């Protein structure tokens, strides 16, 4: 796992897995700034993992590592959802430089204003607004609502919400349910045409008529 060790030495927090299926499963549950995929992995190729990410609406930057030098294989990787590729053998310094550049570009283009239906969330001020008014959310409320506004067709389990939003805090499922209730109440206050719906362990965003 030389790649992960080098990235750790450069100050990155790294989650390493050993095969494509494990990568796909991990990416369904966790958020990353950059994803580095080897094209030749057991159980599922890196190109398929990247394609699955894009189909789920996950547009995290993907760097594809490939031993295949042919132009057709590189084009296939880019067509399947990769943002960049690095052909083996490569210098570790070049890998680190590519990853740093992708992280920088990702942060530069990160959306600060999210809009779904008649609801707008400004992530810089945490202001939630609609035509009927506006109010300020807490940091956690804003992060939780942004999770659904960024990918409005994606549902999340309570465990996934803990991992993505509350990973540094001791938060129970009951507390997450309370956060959802608070958000729904505030959406009602501004006459927002959105509702966060929880059914057992699954939570999703719904647009109201």
PDB file of C-alpha atoms in Angstrom:
ATOM      1  CA  UNK A   1       0.000   0.000   0.000  1.00  0.00           C
ATOM      2  CA  UNK A   2       2.803   2.411  -0.949  1.00  0.00           C
ATOM      3  CA  UNK A   3       0.357   4.946  -2.386  1.00  0.00           C
ATOM      4  CA  UNK A   4      -1.618   5.309   0.856  1.00  0.00           C
ATOM      5  CA  UNK A   5       1.542   5.510   2.960  1.00  0.00           C
ATOM      6  CA  UNK A   6       3.007   8.272   0.779  1.00  0.00           C
ATOM      7  CA  UNK A   7      -0.225  10.265   0.936  1.00  0.00           C
ATOM      8  CA  UNK A   8      -0.327   9.874   4.724  1.00  0.00           C
ATOM      9  CA  UNK A   9       3.242  11.176   4.938  1.00  0.00           C
ATOM     10  CA  UNK A  10       2.066  14.230   2.972  1.00  0.00           C
ATOM     11  CA  UNK A  11      -0.593  14.949   5.594  1.00  0.00           C
ATOM     12  CA  UNK A  12      -3.642  13.389   3.932  1.00  0.00           C
ATOM     13  CA  UNK A  13      -6.173  11.340   5.879  1.00  0.00           C
ATOM     14  CA  UNK A  14      -6.418   8.101   3.911  1.00  0.00           C
ATOM     15  CA  UNK A  15      -8.961   5.294   3.844  1.00  0.00           C
ATOM     16  CA  UNK A  16      -7.461   2.329   1.988  1.00  0.00           C
ATOM     17  CA  UNK A  17      -9.343  -0.748   0.726  1.00  0.00           C
ATOM     18  CA  UNK A  18      -8.085  -3.820  -1.074  1.00  0.00           C
ATOM     19  CA  UNK A  19     -10.582  -4.396  -3.889  1.00  0.00           C
ATOM     20  CA  UNK A  20     -13.118  -2.680  -6.116  1.00  0.00           C
ATOM     21  CA  UNK A  21     -16.202  -3.982  -4.324  1.00  0.00           C
ATOM     22  CA  UNK A  22     -14.908  -2.693  -0.993  1.00  0.00           C
ATOM     23  CA  UNK A  23     -14.189   0.664  -2.639  1.00  0.00           C
ATOM     24  CA  UNK A  24     -17.711   0.851  -4.040  1.00  0.00           C
ATOM     25  CA  UNK A  25     -19.265  -0.056  -0.672  1.00  0.00           C
ATOM     26  CA  UNK A  26     -17.130   2.503   1.183  1.00  0.00           C
ATOM     27  CA  UNK A  27     -17.980   5.291  -1.276  1.00  0.00           C
ATOM     28  CA  UNK A  28     -21.691   4.697  -0.705  1.00  0.00           C
ATOM     29  CA  UNK A  29     -21.248   5.466   3.000  1.00  0.00           C
ATOM     30  CA  UNK A  30     -18.443   8.018   3.282  1.00  0.00           C
ATOM     31  CA  UNK A  31     -17.475  11.327   1.685  1.00  0.00           C
ATOM     32  CA  UNK A  32     -13.944  12.058   0.430  1.00  0.00           C
ATOM     33  CA  UNK A  33     -12.214  15.073  -1.107  1.00  0.00           C
ATOM     34  CA  UNK A  34     -10.500  12.901  -3.760  1.00  0.00           C
ATOM     35  CA  UNK A  35     -10.791   9.231  -4.743  1.00  0.00           C
ATOM     36  CA  UNK A  36      -7.758   7.370  -6.139  1.00  0.00           C
ATOM     37  CA  UNK A  37      -8.689   4.161  -7.967  1.00  0.00           C
ATOM     38  CA  UNK A  38      -6.514   1.514  -9.554  1.00  0.00           C
ATOM     39  CA  UNK A  39      -8.106   0.356 -12.796  1.00  0.00           C
ATOM     40  CA  UNK A  40      -7.116  -3.282 -12.198  1.00  0.00           C
ATOM     41  CA  UNK A  41      -8.715  -4.284  -8.875  1.00  0.00           C
ATOM     42  CA  UNK A  42     -10.258  -7.610  -7.806  1.00  0.00           C
ATOM     43  CA  UNK A  43     -14.053  -8.026  -7.979  1.00  0.00           C
ATOM     44  CA  UNK A  44     -14.690  -4.652  -9.638  1.00  0.00           C
ATOM     45  CA  UNK A  45     -12.476  -2.517 -11.869  1.00  0.00           C
ATOM     46  CA  UNK A  46     -11.715   1.076 -11.015  1.00  0.00           C
ATOM     47  CA  UNK A  47     -13.592   2.300 -14.086  1.00  0.00           C
ATOM     48  CA  UNK A  48     -16.752   0.540 -12.885  1.00  0.00           C
ATOM     49  CA  UNK A  49     -16.386   2.039  -9.404  1.00  0.00           C
ATOM     50  CA  UNK A  50     -16.058   5.508 -10.945  1.00  0.00           C
ATOM     51  CA  UNK A  51     -19.081   4.896 -13.161  1.00  0.00           C
ATOM     52  CA  UNK A  52     -21.147   3.777 -10.155  1.00  0.00           C
ATOM     53  CA  UNK A  53     -20.166   6.939  -8.287  1.00  0.00           C
ATOM     54  CA  UNK A  54     -21.398   9.156 -11.115  1.00  0.00           C
ATOM     55  CA  UNK A  55     -24.655   7.201 -11.423  1.00  0.00           C
ATOM     56  CA  UNK A  56     -25.281   7.833  -7.699  1.00  0.00           C
ATOM     57  CA  UNK A  57     -24.716  11.546  -8.228  1.00  0.00           C
ATOM     58  CA  UNK A  58     -21.328  11.500  -6.488  1.00  0.00           C
ATOM     59  CA  UNK A  59     -19.013  13.896  -8.339  1.00  0.00           C
ATOM     60  CA  UNK A  60     -16.005  13.615  -6.044  1.00  0.00           C
ATOM     61  CA  UNK A  61     -12.834  14.021  -8.161  1.00  0.00           C
ATOM     62  CA  UNK A  62     -11.431  10.656  -9.263  1.00  0.00           C
ATOM     63  CA  UNK A  63      -7.800   9.929 -10.159  1.00  0.00           C
ATOM     64  CA  UNK A  64      -7.439   6.653 -12.031  1.00  0.00           C
ATOM     65  CA  UNK A  65      -4.196   4.665 -11.798  1.00  0.00           C
ATOM     66  CA  UNK A  66      -3.601   2.396 -14.768  1.00  0.00           C
ATOM     67  CA  UNK A  67      -0.872   0.165 -16.107  1.00  0.00           C
ATOM     68  CA  UNK A  68      -2.538   0.316 -19.506  1.00  0.00           C
ATOM     69  CA  UNK A  69      -0.795   2.805 -21.740  1.00  0.00           C
ATOM     70  CA  UNK A  70      -3.090   2.596 -24.753  1.00  0.00           C
ATOM     71  CA  UNK A  71      -5.046   5.743 -25.583  1.00  0.00           C
ATOM     72  CA  UNK A  72      -8.306   3.795 -25.839  1.00  0.00           C
ATOM     73  CA  UNK A  73      -8.050   2.598 -22.234  1.00  0.00           C
ATOM     74  CA  UNK A  74      -7.372   6.105 -20.965  1.00  0.00           C
ATOM     75  CA  UNK A  75     -10.342   7.457 -22.907  1.00  0.00           C
ATOM     76  CA  UNK A  76     -12.539   4.691 -21.497  1.00  0.00           C
ATOM     77  CA  UNK A  77     -11.536   5.657 -17.970  1.00  0.00           C
ATOM     78  CA  UNK A  78     -12.375   9.312 -18.554  1.00  0.00           C
ATOM     79  CA  UNK A  79     -15.679   8.371 -20.187  1.00  0.00           C
ATOM     80  CA  UNK A  80     -16.583   6.219 -17.179  1.00  0.00           C
ATOM     81  CA  UNK A  81     -16.257   9.183 -14.832  1.00  0.00           C
ATOM     82  CA  UNK A  82     -12.575   9.634 -13.954  1.00  0.00           C
ATOM     83  CA  UNK A  83     -11.316  13.238 -13.848  1.00  0.00           C
ATOM     84  CA  UNK A  84      -7.650  12.419 -14.441  1.00  0.00           C
ATOM     85  CA  UNK A  85      -5.400   9.415 -14.921  1.00  0.00           C
ATOM     86  CA  UNK A  86      -1.836   8.487 -14.090  1.00  0.00           C
ATOM     87  CA  UNK A  87      -0.108   5.710 -16.033  1.00  0.00           C
ATOM     88  CA  UNK A  88       2.188   3.259 -14.245  1.00  0.00           C
ATOM     89  CA  UNK A  89       5.023   3.411 -13.497  1.00  0.00           C
ATOM     90  CA  UNK A  90       4.794   6.905 -12.047  1.00  0.00           C
ATOM     91  CA  UNK A  91       6.822   8.959  -9.596  1.00  0.00           C
ATOM     92  CA  UNK A  92       5.226   9.309  -6.177  1.00  0.00           C
ATOM     93  CA  UNK A  93       5.912  13.035  -6.333  1.00  0.00           C
ATOM     94  CA  UNK A  94       3.724  13.285  -9.413  1.00  0.00           C
ATOM     95  CA  UNK A  95       0.927  11.367  -7.687  1.00  0.00           C
ATOM     96  CA  UNK A  96       1.035  13.712  -4.694  1.00  0.00           C
ATOM     97  CA  UNK A  97       1.040  16.761  -6.981  1.00  0.00           C
ATOM     98  CA  UNK A  98      -1.999  15.468  -8.907  1.00  0.00           C
ATOM     99  CA  UNK A  99      -3.941  14.744  -5.707  1.00  0.00           C
ATOM    100  CA  UNK A 100      -3.139  18.168  -4.218  1.00  0.00           C
ATOM    101  CA  UNK A 101      -4.230  19.879  -7.440  1.00  0.00           C
ATOM    102  CA  UNK A 102      -7.520  17.949  -7.482  1.00  0.00           C
ATOM    103  CA  UNK A 103      -8.247  18.831  -3.846  1.00  0.00           C
ATOM    104  CA  UNK A 104      -7.519  22.500  -4.593  1.00  0.00           C
ATOM    105  CA  UNK A 105      -9.791  22.570  -7.649  1.00  0.00           C
ATOM    106  CA  UNK A 106     -12.534  20.758  -5.766  1.00  0.00           C
ATOM    107  CA  UNK A 107     -12.546  23.376  -3.006  1.00  0.00           C
ATOM    108  CA  UNK A 108     -12.430  26.247  -5.495  1.00  0.00           C
ATOM    109  CA  UNK A 109     -15.533  25.013  -7.277  1.00  0.00           C
ATOM    110  CA  UNK A 110     -17.474  23.878  -4.231  1.00  0.00           C
ATOM    111  CA  UNK A 111     -20.974  25.296  -4.232  1.00  0.00           C
ATOM    112  CA  UNK A 112     -21.728  27.807  -1.497  1.00  0.00           C
ATOM    113  CA  UNK A 113     -25.386  28.378  -2.427  1.00  0.00           C
ATOM    114  CA  UNK A 114     -27.750  25.429  -2.832  1.00  0.00           C
ATOM    115  CA  UNK A 115     -31.227  25.684  -4.292  1.00  0.00           C
ATOM    116  CA  UNK A 116     -34.005  23.082  -4.546  1.00  0.00           C
ATOM    117  CA  UNK A 117     -37.653  23.897  -5.281  1.00  0.00           C
ATOM    118  CA  UNK A 118     -38.275  27.323  -3.713  1.00  0.00           C
ATOM    119  CA  UNK A 119     -35.668  26.848  -0.963  1.00  0.00           C
ATOM    120  CA  UNK A 120     -32.170  28.366  -0.902  1.00  0.00           C
ATOM    121  CA  UNK A 121     -29.389  27.578   1.566  1.00  0.00           C
ATOM    122  CA  UNK A 122     -26.332  29.860   1.745  1.00  0.00           C
ATOM    123  CA  UNK A 123     -23.527  27.759   3.237  1.00  0.00           C
ATOM    124  CA  UNK A 124     -21.364  30.775   4.034  1.00  0.00           C
ATOM    125  CA  UNK A 125     -23.965  32.424   6.269  1.00  0.00           C
ATOM    126  CA  UNK A 126     -26.109  29.326   7.035  1.00  0.00           C
ATOM    127  CA  UNK A 127     -29.114  31.356   5.919  1.00  0.00           C
ATOM    128  CA  UNK A 128     -32.152  29.332   4.871  1.00  0.00           C
ATOM    129  CA  UNK A 129     -34.592  31.290   2.740  1.00  0.00           C
ATOM    130  CA  UNK A 130     -37.661  31.152   0.548  1.00  0.00           C
ATOM    131  CA  UNK A 131     -39.971  33.876  -0.764  1.00  0.00           C
ATOM    132  CA  UNK A 132     -41.838  33.985   2.546  1.00  0.00           C
ATOM    133  CA  UNK A 133     -38.783  34.804   4.636  1.00  0.00           C
ATOM    134  CA  UNK A 134     -35.427  33.617   5.915  1.00  0.00           C
ATOM    135  CA  UNK A 135     -33.742  32.419   9.090  1.00  0.00           C
ATOM    136  CA  UNK A 136     -30.317  31.293  10.260  1.00  0.00           C
ATOM    137  CA  UNK A 137     -29.596  27.617  10.867  1.00  0.00           C
ATOM    138  CA  UNK A 138     -27.115  26.167  13.307  1.00  0.00           C
ATOM    139  CA  UNK A 139     -23.935  24.767  11.775  1.00  0.00           C
ATOM    140  CA  UNK A 140     -25.120  21.168  12.181  1.00  0.00           C
ATOM    141  CA  UNK A 141     -28.560  21.954  10.787  1.00  0.00           C
ATOM    142  CA  UNK A 142     -27.006  23.619   7.743  1.00  0.00           C
ATOM    143  CA  UNK A 143     -24.675  20.666   7.120  1.00  0.00           C
ATOM    144  CA  UNK A 144     -27.512  18.193   7.467  1.00  0.00           C
ATOM    145  CA  UNK A 145     -29.790  20.072   5.081  1.00  0.00           C
ATOM    146  CA  UNK A 146     -26.927  20.594   2.610  1.00  0.00           C
ATOM    147  CA  UNK A 147     -26.414  16.822   2.502  1.00  0.00           C
ATOM    148  CA  UNK A 148     -29.887  16.453   0.993  1.00  0.00           C
ATOM    149  CA  UNK A 149     -29.873  19.577  -1.158  1.00  0.00           C
ATOM    150  CA  UNK A 150     -26.600  18.609  -2.839  1.00  0.00           C
ATOM    151  CA  UNK A 151     -28.048  15.274  -3.979  1.00  0.00           C
ATOM    152  CA  UNK A 152     -31.793  15.602  -3.665  1.00  0.00           C
ATOM    153  CA  UNK A 153     -32.578  12.170  -5.132  1.00  0.00           C
ATOM    154  CA  UNK A 154     -30.288  10.293  -2.733  1.00  0.00           C
ATOM    155  CA  UNK A 155     -31.518   8.732   0.519  1.00  0.00           C
ATOM    156  CA  UNK A 156     -29.293   8.150   3.552  1.00  0.00           C
ATOM    157  CA  UNK A 157     -29.429   5.833   6.512  1.00  0.00           C
ATOM    158  CA  UNK A 158     -29.066   7.251  10.019  1.00  0.00           C
ATOM    159  CA  UNK A 159     -25.654   5.582  10.196  1.00  0.00           C
ATOM    160  CA  UNK A 160     -24.539   7.341   7.014  1.00  0.00           C
ATOM    161  CA  UNK A 161     -25.717  10.687   8.407  1.00  0.00           C
ATOM    162  CA  UNK A 162     -23.687  10.093  11.574  1.00  0.00           C
ATOM    163  CA  UNK A 163     -20.615   9.321   9.463  1.00  0.00           C
ATOM    164  CA  UNK A 164     -20.977  12.314   7.146  1.00  0.00           C
ATOM    165  CA  UNK A 165     -22.252  15.036   9.476  1.00  0.00           C
ATOM    166  CA  UNK A 166     -21.718  14.089  13.118  1.00  0.00           C
ATOM    167  CA  UNK A 167     -18.527  12.030  12.926  1.00  0.00           C
ATOM    168  CA  UNK A 168     -16.736  14.099  15.606  1.00  0.00           C
ATOM    169  CA  UNK A 169     -19.634  14.133  18.067  1.00  0.00           C
ATOM    170  CA  UNK A 170     -21.433  11.629  20.252  1.00  0.00           C
ATOM    171  CA  UNK A 171     -24.855  11.753  18.606  1.00  0.00           C
ATOM    172  CA  UNK A 172     -27.670   9.220  18.988  1.00  0.00           C
ATOM    173  CA  UNK A 173     -30.226   8.280  16.355  1.00  0.00           C
ATOM    174  CA  UNK A 174     -32.872   9.992  18.488  1.00  0.00           C
ATOM    175  CA  UNK A 175     -30.916  13.253  18.326  1.00  0.00           C
ATOM    176  CA  UNK A 176     -30.681  13.029  14.545  1.00  0.00           C
ATOM    177  CA  UNK A 177     -34.442  12.568  14.439  1.00  0.00           C
ATOM    178  CA  UNK A 178     -34.733  15.766  16.503  1.00  0.00           C
ATOM    179  CA  UNK A 179     -32.472  17.648  14.077  1.00  0.00           C
ATOM    180  CA  UNK A 180     -34.705  16.495  11.225  1.00  0.00           C
ATOM    181  CA  UNK A 181     -37.791  17.724  13.108  1.00  0.00           C
ATOM    182  CA  UNK A 182     -36.139  21.103  13.750  1.00  0.00           C
ATOM    183  CA  UNK A 183     -35.287  21.473  10.060  1.00  0.00           C
ATOM    184  CA  UNK A 184     -38.772  20.513   8.933  1.00  0.00           C
ATOM    185  CA  UNK A 185     -40.250  23.059  11.349  1.00  0.00           C
ATOM    186  CA  UNK A 186     -38.010  25.786   9.925  1.00  0.00           C
ATOM    187  CA  UNK A 187     -38.916  24.809   6.372  1.00  0.00           C
ATOM    188  CA  UNK A 188     -42.567  25.199   7.348  1.00  0.00           C
ATOM    189  CA  UNK A 189     -41.840  28.622   8.866  1.00  0.00           C
ATOM    190  CA  UNK A 190     -40.512  29.975   5.554  1.00  0.00           C
ATOM    191  CA  UNK A 191     -43.125  28.070   3.527  1.00  0.00           C
ATOM    192  CA  UNK A 192     -40.442  25.971   1.875  1.00  0.00           C
ATOM    193  CA  UNK A 193     -41.749  23.340  -0.488  1.00  0.00           C
ATOM    194  CA  UNK A 194     -39.463  20.661   0.924  1.00  0.00           C
ATOM    195  CA  UNK A 195     -39.707  18.075   3.671  1.00  0.00           C
ATOM    196  CA  UNK A 196     -37.162  15.659   5.099  1.00  0.00           C
ATOM    197  CA  UNK A 197     -38.901  12.314   5.481  1.00  0.00           C
ATOM    198  CA  UNK A 198     -37.655   9.586   7.823  1.00  0.00           C
ATOM    199  CA  UNK A 199     -38.902   6.028   7.524  1.00  0.00           C
ATOM    200  CA  UNK A 200     -37.254   3.810  10.120  1.00  0.00           C
ATOM    201  CA  UNK A 201     -33.506   4.027   9.376  1.00  0.00           C
ATOM    202  CA  UNK A 202     -33.795   5.736   5.961  1.00  0.00           C
ATOM    203  CA  UNK A 203     -34.023   9.504   5.441  1.00  0.00           C
ATOM    204  CA  UNK A 204     -34.694  11.350   2.186  1.00  0.00           C
ATOM    205  CA  UNK A 205     -35.760  14.735   0.866  1.00  0.00           C
ATOM    206  CA  UNK A 206     -39.167  15.195  -0.741  1.00  0.00           C
ATOM    207  CA  UNK A 207     -40.570  18.115  -2.678  1.00  0.00           C
ATOM    208  CA  UNK A 208     -44.063  19.240  -1.730  1.00  0.00           C
ATOM    209  CA  UNK A 209     -46.724  20.319  -4.176  1.00  0.00           C
TER     210      UNK A 209
END
